[in-house]
Each structure stands twice: as structure tokens, then as C-alpha cells.
Short mmCIF file of C-alpha atoms in Angstrom, two decimals:
data_model
loop_
_atom_site.label_atom_id
_atom_site.label_comp_id
_atom_site.label_asym_id
_atom_site.label_seq_id
_atom_site.Cartn_x
_atom_site.Cartn_y
_atom_site.Cartn_z
CA MET A 218 0.00 0.00 0.00
CA LYS A 219 1.60 3.24 -1.18
CA ARG A 220 0.63 6.87 -1.54
CA VAL A 221 1.71 7.96 -5.02
CA PRO A 222 1.72 11.62 -6.22
CA ILE A 223 0.07 12.27 -9.61
CA SER A 224 -0.93 15.40 -11.52
CA GLU A 225 -4.60 16.34 -11.37
CA ARG A 226 -6.79 16.14 -14.46
CA PRO A 227 -6.88 19.71 -15.78
CA ASP A 228 -10.66 19.60 -16.31
CA TRP A 229 -11.79 17.64 -13.26
CA ARG A 230 -13.79 20.52 -11.74
CA GLU A 231 -15.73 20.96 -14.99
CA LYS A 232 -16.37 17.21 -15.05
CA ALA A 233 -17.56 17.33 -11.44
CA THR A 234 -20.05 20.05 -12.38
CA GLU A 235 -21.16 18.13 -15.48
CA TYR A 236 -21.75 14.96 -13.45
CA GLY A 237 -23.52 16.75 -10.59
CA PHE A 238 -20.70 16.30 -8.04
CA GLN A 239 -21.50 19.55 -6.23
CA PHE A 240 -19.80 18.78 -2.91
CA HIS A 241 -16.20 18.24 -4.12
CA THR A 242 -15.29 21.33 -2.08
CA MET A 243 -17.03 21.95 1.24
CA TYR A 244 -16.87 25.09 3.35
CA GLY A 245 -13.97 26.32 1.22
CA GLU A 246 -11.92 23.16 1.93
CA PRO A 247 -11.10 20.48 -0.66
CA TYR A 248 -13.02 17.24 -0.08
CA TRP A 249 -12.24 15.40 -3.34
CA CYS A 250 -8.46 15.33 -3.93
CA GLU A 251 -6.52 13.85 -6.86
CA ASP A 252 -2.98 15.15 -6.40
CA ALA A 253 -2.15 11.60 -5.25
CA PHE A 254 -3.68 8.12 -5.18
CA TYR A 255 -3.32 5.01 -3.03
CA GLN A 256 -1.84 1.97 -4.70
CA PHE A 257 -2.65 -1.60 -3.69
CA SER A 258 -1.61 -5.03 -4.93
CA MET A 259 -4.26 -7.54 -5.95
CA ALA A 260 -3.31 -9.71 -2.94
CA GLN A 261 -4.01 -6.78 -0.57
CA VAL A 262 -7.39 -6.12 -2.19
CA GLU A 263 -8.33 -9.81 -2.02
CA GLU A 264 -7.43 -9.77 1.68
CA LEU A 265 -9.65 -6.71 2.25
CA GLU A 266 -12.47 -8.37 0.31
CA GLU A 267 -12.29 -11.59 2.38
CA THR A 268 -12.05 -9.62 5.65
CA THR A 269 -15.08 -7.49 4.71
CA ALA A 270 -17.21 -10.53 3.84
CA GLU A 271 -16.27 -12.31 7.09
CA LEU A 272 -16.83 -9.26 9.31
CA HIS A 273 -20.23 -8.69 7.72
CA GLN A 274 -21.33 -12.26 8.49
CA MET A 275 -20.13 -11.82 12.09
CA CYS A 276 -22.24 -8.64 12.35
CA LEU A 277 -25.32 -10.56 11.18
CA LYS A 278 -24.70 -13.11 13.98
CA VAL A 279 -24.84 -10.19 16.44
CA VAL A 280 -28.25 -9.15 15.04
CA GLU A 281 -29.52 -12.70 15.61
CA LYS A 282 -28.37 -12.65 19.23
CA VAL A 283 -29.66 -9.14 20.06
CA ILE A 284 -33.06 -9.76 18.46
CA ALA A 285 -33.56 -12.73 20.79
CA SER A 286 -32.84 -10.83 24.02
CA ASP A 287 -34.80 -8.07 25.77
CA GLU A 288 -31.71 -7.32 27.84
CA LEU A 289 -29.58 -6.74 24.75
CA MET A 290 -32.28 -4.70 22.99
CA THR A 291 -32.21 -2.48 26.08
CA LYS A 292 -28.41 -2.34 26.07
CA PHE A 293 -28.49 -1.26 22.41
CA GLN A 294 -30.87 1.56 23.40
CA ILE A 295 -33.62 0.35 21.05
CA PRO A 296 -36.81 2.00 22.43
CA LYS A 297 -39.14 -0.64 23.86
CA HIS A 298 -42.19 0.43 21.81
CA VAL A 299 -40.39 -0.50 18.56
CA TRP A 300 -38.91 -3.85 19.66
CA GLU A 301 -41.51 -5.85 17.74
CA PHE A 302 -41.07 -3.64 14.66
CA VAL A 303 -37.27 -4.19 14.67
CA ARG A 304 -37.57 -7.91 15.42
CA SER A 305 -40.17 -8.44 12.73
CA SER A 306 -37.89 -6.79 10.12
CA TRP A 307 -35.27 -9.47 10.88
CA ARG A 308 -37.63 -12.44 11.14
CA THR A 309 -39.30 -11.59 7.83
CA GLN A 310 -35.86 -11.12 6.23
CA GLN A 311 -36.45 -7.56 5.07
CA PRO A 312 -33.90 -6.92 2.28
CA SER A 313 -30.98 -4.52 2.66
CA LEU A 314 -29.23 -2.39 0.06
CA TYR A 315 -25.70 -1.40 1.06
CA SER A 316 -23.28 -0.65 3.92
CA ARG A 317 -19.69 0.39 4.62
CA LEU A 318 -17.16 -0.98 7.09
CA ASP A 319 -14.50 1.46 8.31
CA LEU A 320 -11.16 -0.32 8.55
CA ALA A 321 -7.65 0.53 9.72
CA TYR A 322 -5.30 -1.19 7.25
CA ASP A 323 -1.66 -0.57 6.35
CA GLY A 324 -1.24 -3.21 3.64
CA VAL A 325 0.86 -5.43 5.92
CA ASN A 326 -1.03 -6.27 9.13
CA PRO A 327 -4.62 -7.58 9.33
CA ALA A 328 -7.27 -4.88 8.86
CA LYS A 329 -9.07 -3.86 12.07
CA LEU A 330 -12.77 -2.97 12.18
CA LEU A 331 -13.34 0.50 13.64
CA GLU A 332 -17.09 0.66 13.03
CA ASN A 333 -19.93 -0.39 10.73
CA ASN A 334 -21.84 2.28 8.78
CA ALA A 335 -24.71 -0.07 8.08
CA ASP A 336 -27.59 2.37 7.96
CA THR A 337 -26.83 5.70 6.21
CA PRO A 338 -23.36 5.53 4.66
CA THR A 339 -22.32 8.42 2.42
CA SER A 340 -19.25 8.88 0.14
CA LEU A 341 -20.97 6.37 -2.15
CA TYR A 342 -21.10 8.50 -5.33
CA GLU A 343 -17.42 9.37 -5.24
CA SER A 344 -16.50 5.71 -4.48
CA ALA A 345 -18.74 4.09 -7.08
CA PHE A 346 -18.62 6.64 -9.89
CA PHE A 347 -16.27 9.60 -9.70
CA GLN A 348 -13.10 7.70 -8.76
CA TRP A 349 -13.79 5.24 -11.62
CA ILE A 350 -14.03 8.15 -14.10
CA TRP A 351 -10.72 9.43 -12.64
CA LEU A 352 -9.11 6.00 -13.27
CA GLU A 353 -10.29 5.83 -16.88
CA ASP A 354 -9.15 9.41 -17.57
CA GLN A 355 -5.68 8.86 -16.04
CA ILE A 356 -5.17 5.63 -18.01
CA ALA A 357 -6.24 7.41 -21.22
CA ALA A 358 -3.80 10.28 -20.43
CA GLY A 359 -0.94 7.76 -20.01
CA LYS A 360 -0.50 8.68 -16.32
CA LEU A 361 -1.42 5.16 -15.15
CA PRO A 362 -0.57 1.78 -16.71
CA GLN A 363 -3.10 0.34 -19.19
CA ASP A 364 -3.80 -2.61 -16.87
CA ALA A 365 -4.37 -0.45 -13.76
CA ASP A 366 -7.60 -1.46 -12.03
CA GLN A 367 -9.73 -0.52 -9.02
CA PHE A 368 -11.55 -2.49 -6.33
CA ASN A 369 -14.87 -1.14 -7.53
CA SER A 370 -17.91 -3.07 -8.75
CA LEU A 371 -20.23 -0.83 -6.73
CA GLN A 372 -22.31 0.65 -9.52
CA GLU A 373 -22.84 -2.66 -11.28
CA LYS A 374 -23.77 -4.41 -8.00
CA LEU A 375 -26.16 -1.59 -6.97
CA ILE A 376 -27.98 -1.88 -10.31
CA GLU A 377 -28.12 -5.70 -9.90
CA ARG A 378 -29.49 -5.26 -6.37
CA PHE A 379 -32.20 -2.82 -7.45
CA THR A 380 -33.14 -5.31 -10.19
CA GLU A 381 -33.46 -8.06 -7.54
CA LEU A 382 -35.58 -5.78 -5.34
CA ARG A 383 -37.90 -5.19 -8.31
CA GLU A 384 -38.04 -8.77 -9.61
CA ALA A 385 -37.56 -11.02 -6.57
CA HIS A 386 -38.91 -8.80 -3.78
CA GLY A 387 -41.74 -7.16 -5.73
CA PHE A 388 -40.70 -3.54 -5.15
CA GLY A 389 -42.88 -1.17 -7.14
CA LEU A 390 -42.50 2.60 -6.89
CA LEU A 391 -39.56 3.37 -4.57
CA HIS A 392 -39.67 6.66 -2.72
CA MET A 393 -36.22 8.01 -1.81
CA ALA A 394 -35.64 10.52 0.95
CA CYS A 395 -33.06 12.59 2.79
CA CYS A 396 -33.14 15.76 4.90
CA GLN A 397 -33.26 19.24 3.44
CA ASP A 398 -30.07 21.36 3.37
CA THR A 399 -27.69 18.39 3.04
CA GLU A 400 -25.98 18.65 -0.34
CA GLU A 401 -23.92 15.50 0.15
CA ASP A 402 -26.95 13.42 1.19
CA ARG A 403 -28.98 14.77 -1.74
CA GLY A 404 -26.12 13.86 -4.11
CA THR A 405 -25.97 10.33 -2.68
CA VAL A 406 -29.73 9.82 -3.08
CA GLN A 407 -29.68 11.26 -6.61
CA TYR A 408 -26.95 8.76 -7.54
CA LEU A 409 -28.94 5.87 -6.06
CA GLN A 410 -32.02 7.04 -7.99
CA ASP A 411 -29.96 6.88 -11.19
CA CYS A 412 -28.90 3.29 -10.34
CA ALA A 413 -32.53 2.33 -9.58
CA HIS A 414 -33.66 3.77 -12.93
CA GLU A 415 -30.97 1.72 -14.71
CA ALA A 416 -32.55 -1.33 -13.06
CA GLY A 417 -36.01 -0.36 -14.34
CA LEU A 418 -37.30 0.69 -10.93
CA ALA A 419 -39.48 3.81 -10.79
CA THR A 420 -38.51 6.30 -8.06
CA GLU A 421 -39.94 9.43 -6.51
CA PHE A 422 -37.91 11.84 -4.36
CA VAL A 423 -39.30 13.35 -1.15
CA PHE A 424 -37.61 15.24 1.67
CA ILE A 425 -37.92 13.51 5.07
CA GLU A 426 -39.47 16.71 6.45
CA ASP A 427 -42.26 16.55 3.81
CA ILE A 428 -43.44 13.00 4.56
CA GLY A 429 -47.01 13.14 5.83
CA LEU A 430 -49.39 10.77 7.58
CA GLY A 431 -52.54 9.73 5.70
CA GLU A 432 -55.97 9.11 7.23
CA ARG A 433 -55.36 5.37 7.47
CA GLY A 434 -51.97 5.69 9.13
CA GLN A 435 -49.94 5.36 5.94
CA PHE A 436 -47.01 7.61 5.14
CA THR A 437 -47.58 9.88 2.14
CA ASP A 438 -45.56 12.17 -0.13
CA THR A 439 -46.33 15.79 -1.08
CA GLN A 440 -48.79 14.56 -3.77
CA ASP A 441 -50.63 12.44 -1.16
CA GLN A 442 -49.32 9.27 -2.82
CA VAL A 443 -49.03 6.41 -0.35
CA ILE A 444 -45.41 5.41 0.34
CA SER A 445 -45.04 1.61 0.15
CA ASN A 446 -41.25 1.32 -0.31
CA LEU A 447 -38.90 3.93 1.10
CA PHE A 448 -35.13 4.35 0.92
CA LYS A 449 -34.17 6.88 3.60
CA LEU A 450 -30.80 8.45 4.15
CA TYR A 451 -31.90 9.22 7.68
CA PRO A 452 -30.73 7.32 10.78
CA TRP A 453 -32.89 4.75 12.51
CA GLU A 454 -31.79 6.02 15.92
CA PHE A 455 -33.51 9.33 15.13
CA MET A 456 -36.61 7.73 13.59
CA LEU A 457 -37.18 5.29 16.44
CA ARG A 458 -37.37 8.19 18.89
CA GLU A 459 -39.67 10.52 16.98
CA ILE A 460 -43.39 10.96 17.56
CA PHE A 461 -44.37 9.08 14.41
CA SER A 462 -42.31 6.03 15.50
CA THR A 463 -45.52 4.64 17.04
CA LYS A 464 -46.90 4.45 13.48
CA LEU A 465 -43.94 2.57 11.96
CA GLU A 466 -45.32 -0.92 12.57
CA ASP A 467 -48.69 -0.32 10.93
CA ALA A 468 -47.66 1.98 8.07
CA GLY A 469 -47.05 -0.92 5.66
CA VAL A 470 -43.73 0.48 4.41
CA ARG A 471 -40.78 -1.62 3.28
CA TRP A 472 -37.71 0.27 4.39
CA LEU A 473 -34.26 0.49 2.89
CA GLU A 474 -32.33 0.11 5.04
CA PRO A 475 -34.51 -2.30 7.08
CA ALA A 476 -35.02 -1.66 10.82
CA TRP A 477 -32.70 -4.52 11.85
CA LYS A 478 -29.84 -2.35 10.58
CA SER A 479 -30.43 -0.19 13.70
CA ILE A 480 -28.57 -2.94 15.60
CA ILE A 481 -25.40 -3.09 13.50
CA SER A 482 -25.12 0.64 12.83
CA ASN A 483 -24.91 1.07 16.61
CA LYS A 484 -21.48 1.19 18.33
CA ALA A 485 -22.80 -1.35 20.86
CA LEU A 486 -22.03 -3.77 18.01
CA LEU A 487 -18.30 -3.51 18.79
CA PRO A 488 -18.28 -4.94 22.35
CA MET A 489 -20.76 -7.61 21.22
CA LEU A 490 -18.44 -8.69 18.40
CA TRP A 491 -15.48 -8.86 20.80
CA GLU A 492 -17.52 -10.93 23.26
CA MET A 493 -18.76 -13.34 20.58
CA PHE A 494 -15.49 -13.56 18.59
CA PRO A 495 -12.75 -12.88 21.19
CA ASN A 496 -9.22 -12.27 19.84
CA HIS A 497 -10.40 -12.34 16.23
CA PRO A 498 -7.54 -10.90 14.13
CA ASN A 499 -9.78 -8.24 12.52
CA LEU A 500 -11.38 -7.00 15.76
CA LEU A 501 -10.17 -4.65 18.49
CA PRO A 502 -10.96 -5.28 22.17
CA ALA A 503 -14.14 -3.31 22.96
CA TYR A 504 -16.37 -3.04 26.04
CA PHE A 505 -19.46 -1.25 27.27
CA ALA A 506 -18.36 1.70 29.40
CA ASP A 507 -20.47 0.57 32.36
CA GLY A 508 -17.85 0.45 35.09
CA ASN A 509 -17.10 -3.28 34.57
CA GLN A 510 -14.72 -2.85 31.66
CA PRO A 511 -11.04 -3.84 32.03
CA GLU A 512 -8.39 -1.12 32.25
CA LEU A 513 -6.86 -0.13 28.91
CA ASP A 514 -3.86 2.22 28.63
CA HIS A 515 -4.77 3.64 25.23
CA TYR A 516 -8.40 3.62 24.12
CA VAL A 517 -11.14 5.42 22.21
CA VAL A 518 -14.45 6.41 23.81
CA LYS A 519 -17.38 6.29 21.36
CA PRO A 520 -21.06 7.09 21.95
CA LEU A 521 -23.48 4.34 20.86
CA PHE A 522 -24.88 6.77 18.28
CA SER A 523 -22.25 8.98 16.74
CA ARG A 524 -21.73 10.23 13.21
CA GLU A 525 -18.78 11.79 11.39
CA GLY A 526 -16.50 11.35 14.43
CA ALA A 527 -18.73 13.43 16.76
CA ASN A 528 -18.16 13.09 20.54
CA ILE A 529 -15.28 10.65 20.07
CA ARG A 530 -12.38 10.93 22.54
CA ILE A 531 -8.94 9.27 22.44
CA VAL A 532 -7.35 8.66 25.85
CA GLU A 533 -3.73 7.64 26.53
CA ASN A 534 -2.50 6.87 30.06
CA GLY A 535 -5.43 8.75 31.56
CA LYS A 536 -4.97 11.85 29.36
CA GLU A 537 -7.23 12.93 26.51
CA VAL A 538 -5.06 13.28 23.38
CA ALA A 539 -7.79 14.03 20.81
CA SER A 540 -11.52 14.74 20.85
CA VAL A 541 -14.39 16.03 18.72
CA ASP A 542 -17.41 17.90 20.10
CA GLY A 543 -20.97 16.99 19.18
CA PRO A 544 -24.51 16.24 20.32
CA TYR A 545 -24.14 12.55 21.25
CA GLY A 546 -23.35 10.64 24.42
CA GLU A 547 -26.45 10.57 26.62
CA GLU A 548 -27.39 7.15 25.28
CA GLY A 549 -24.20 5.57 26.67
CA MET A 550 -20.66 4.86 25.54
CA ILE A 551 -18.38 2.04 24.56
CA ILE A 552 -14.61 1.93 24.76
CA GLN A 553 -12.45 0.36 22.06
CA GLN A 554 -8.72 -0.27 22.24
CA PHE A 555 -6.88 2.44 20.33
CA HIS A 556 -5.40 1.29 17.03
CA PRO A 557 -3.40 3.85 15.05
CA LEU A 558 -4.49 4.57 11.51
CA PRO A 559 -1.57 4.23 9.09
CA LYS A 560 0.15 7.56 8.49
CA PHE A 561 1.38 8.77 5.10
CA GLY A 562 3.23 12.09 5.32
CA ASP A 563 1.24 14.19 7.77
CA SER A 564 -2.10 12.40 7.25
CA TYR A 565 -3.88 9.41 8.78
CA VAL A 566 -5.67 7.08 6.36
CA LEU A 567 -8.98 5.24 6.78
CA ILE A 568 -10.41 2.64 4.40
CA GLY A 569 -14.14 2.44 3.79
CA SER A 570 -14.93 -1.05 2.50
CA TRP A 571 -18.31 -1.23 0.77
CA LEU A 572 -20.86 -4.02 0.58
CA VAL A 573 -23.95 -4.22 -1.60
CA ASN A 574 -26.36 -6.49 0.27
CA ASP A 575 -23.90 -9.18 1.50
CA GLN A 576 -21.26 -8.80 -1.22
CA PRO A 577 -18.00 -6.81 -0.88
CA ALA A 578 -18.16 -4.28 -3.70
CA GLY A 579 -15.47 -1.62 -3.50
CA MET A 580 -13.37 0.77 -1.48
CA GLY A 581 -13.05 4.46 -0.68
CA ILE A 582 -10.15 6.17 1.09
CA ARG A 583 -10.27 9.14 3.46
CA GLU A 584 -7.34 11.15 4.78
CA ASP A 585 -7.15 13.53 7.74
CA ARG A 586 -4.40 15.31 9.65
CA SER A 587 -6.38 14.56 12.81
CA LEU A 588 -6.52 11.10 14.42
CA ILE A 589 -10.33 11.21 14.18
CA THR A 590 -11.81 10.97 10.66
CA GLN A 591 -14.71 13.43 10.19
CA ASP A 592 -17.18 14.46 7.48
CA LEU A 593 -14.73 16.88 5.82
CA SER A 594 -11.81 14.43 5.76
CA ARG A 595 -10.31 14.40 2.26
CA TYR A 596 -11.26 11.70 -0.25
CA TYR A 597 -8.52 10.11 -2.42
CA PRO A 598 -8.88 7.61 -5.29
CA HIS A 599 -7.11 4.25 -5.35
CA VAL A 600 -5.60 1.90 -7.92
CA ILE A 601 -4.70 -1.79 -8.08
CA VAL A 602 -1.31 -2.27 -9.76
CA ASP A 603 0.61 -5.56 -9.55
#
């Protein structure tokens, strides 16, 4: 695994505009970067692929265990009034679409799971589409070898998955939603709509804030159309606590992602994995911060519900060495043994390993000068060269 400098495509900003990539620069800071790329061997990518598939199956075993236990549902902070709704989504095998595992990997030692973005992962468009365009352009310009490749079958697998949802699961019109005033989320949903259309699935966009409640308890869009299938880039932990959560069970909606994802998108997953698969080479020791956890010299404190690095603290020998503010924490914390992200130059590197349904499908790389990767961490493309 190497970080290799390369000259930028002279017209990449124009291309970004043409392809609707509006969030390549955020708050005046570069988000998409192509002054370098990360190079992997095929053996390294195959290792990441195998690790991702195995970790995902282990996460599904956790769902099985939590679903069967009131005590664990409580520990995962799933509100009691939606227990049956969440359990039913698992028992009836409600289909999923995609997810992303965040891994620390240096190309030499086994990758370590930091967390599972199983519910509302972003950085999809740039992983599936824009970094592939970059690869093709750089090969055509002679800047990369003709046989350079990428761990990236995301777009093709998403289209296949939407086709399955239409043909095998009987999905008709699919409503797709995100919050207002989130350019990145809107871009992600727009990309997924494009993939659904390629698969012959009709879609309708609606903002989360505009979803209404019909007379018979069904959710409706702004045209008063009943919503039967809904992809929502909006976290389950928010939805399960809102007033309309009492209506979820009877609304007759098939959700993407399904409600059982609320279990594996929760940081409580990490101590459960460590308990069920102790000393697994791809896991870090992790415990509920409930006063019974063993002493660790160097560890990370994470709220059960945290996004984009919010409210995460890194502690070494009793001293806080890094932290990010945010709105989370009341719901409880876990602690995970600290594991350094590999450092290239002055930046720490995190790998996002994507799955579509249960299949590993690609990779995205984020860089940050801070130890804690956040929403504005820079995105870099990658290449497989043997």
C-alpha cells in the first residue's frame, strides 16, 4: 500500500459540475483530492475483500443474538415500543441495500474494524462513480498503466441489487428521501435514484421533512401518494425516537435500510463482536463503558450513536489526546482499544470497505491530519497495480 503523487486532471472541476458532483469542495476546503492516489496489490485487495465478507457475516450473527434478548435490545438503546417492529424486520428477512465498514489497514497487518456504517453511509457517489471516471481518464492520459484497475464493482452491484428488489422482492415505486439542506446526502440519493432507474425501478424523491401521515396511518408524499417502499438516508436512531415512530409498525412500508440495521449501525455492536469472537484478528478489544470494563492504557471512547466522528475521545495513560465535540453521548458509551491509523506524510488514512447487500463491492479512502476521521476528511482515489 503506497501513496503515489500524480498530476490532477486539468478539467476535473468541470467534469464534477457536469456529473452533478456539487460537494467536491465543502466550506472552502477540498473534499475530493486527486494530487495523489493510493496503490494496492491484488493480494491486498483480495485480503480486504475476504475480511469485509467475514466481518459482515459476524455482524449478522450479532443481530440474531440481540433480536432474541430483551436485555440486549435495552443495552443497544432500542426504544421498547419499537422492539416488535425491529424484530419483525429481521424475522421476515427484510432486504438490505448497502453498507460500509470502516477499517484501519496498512497493507501489511490484518485490517481492524473500527465501526460499521450499516444504515446511512455516504461517500458512495465518489466511491462508485467519480473515482472510476478518474481511473479511466488517467489511463487514457498515459499517467497510469493500461492494466491499472480498481476495487470497484459498486455501480454494477447496486444496479443488480435494485433489479433483484424489483423482480424477486416485488418492489414497485420506490420513494427516496433525505433531509433538506444536506448537499452530500442529496447527491448520494440522486446517484442511487440513477442506479434504480438503470434497473427499471421507478422512483420518486421526497424530503424527510415533507413526509405526511394519511388518514389510514400510511405515510404519504407531497402529492398524497401512499409510500409503500422507502429508501431513507436518515438514521434509525432518530426515527425510532420521533413521535411518528408509534406508526412505523402499521404503516405498511418496506424500508431500505430495514429496521434490523439499527442494531449493527450502533457502536454497541463492537463490544458484542469482541464478546462473541474474542481475539479475532480483525477486531479490536471493545467493552461497554459501564464500570465493569477492564483497564486499557490507550483507548477510544465512542457514543453508541455517533456520526462523522462526533463526541469521540482518544485517551492515553489517563490523558485525553484528541476529541471532537458533538450532540451525542447521553445514550451511553463504549470503549475500544486504540489502534493507530496508518500515516502517510502528515495524514492518517482510513479505508471504507463497501458491501452491496452481503457482497464486498469496493473501497473508498479518506485522509485527515487529525486522528479522528470526520465528514470533511479528504477523499482520495485508489488503484490496483501488480
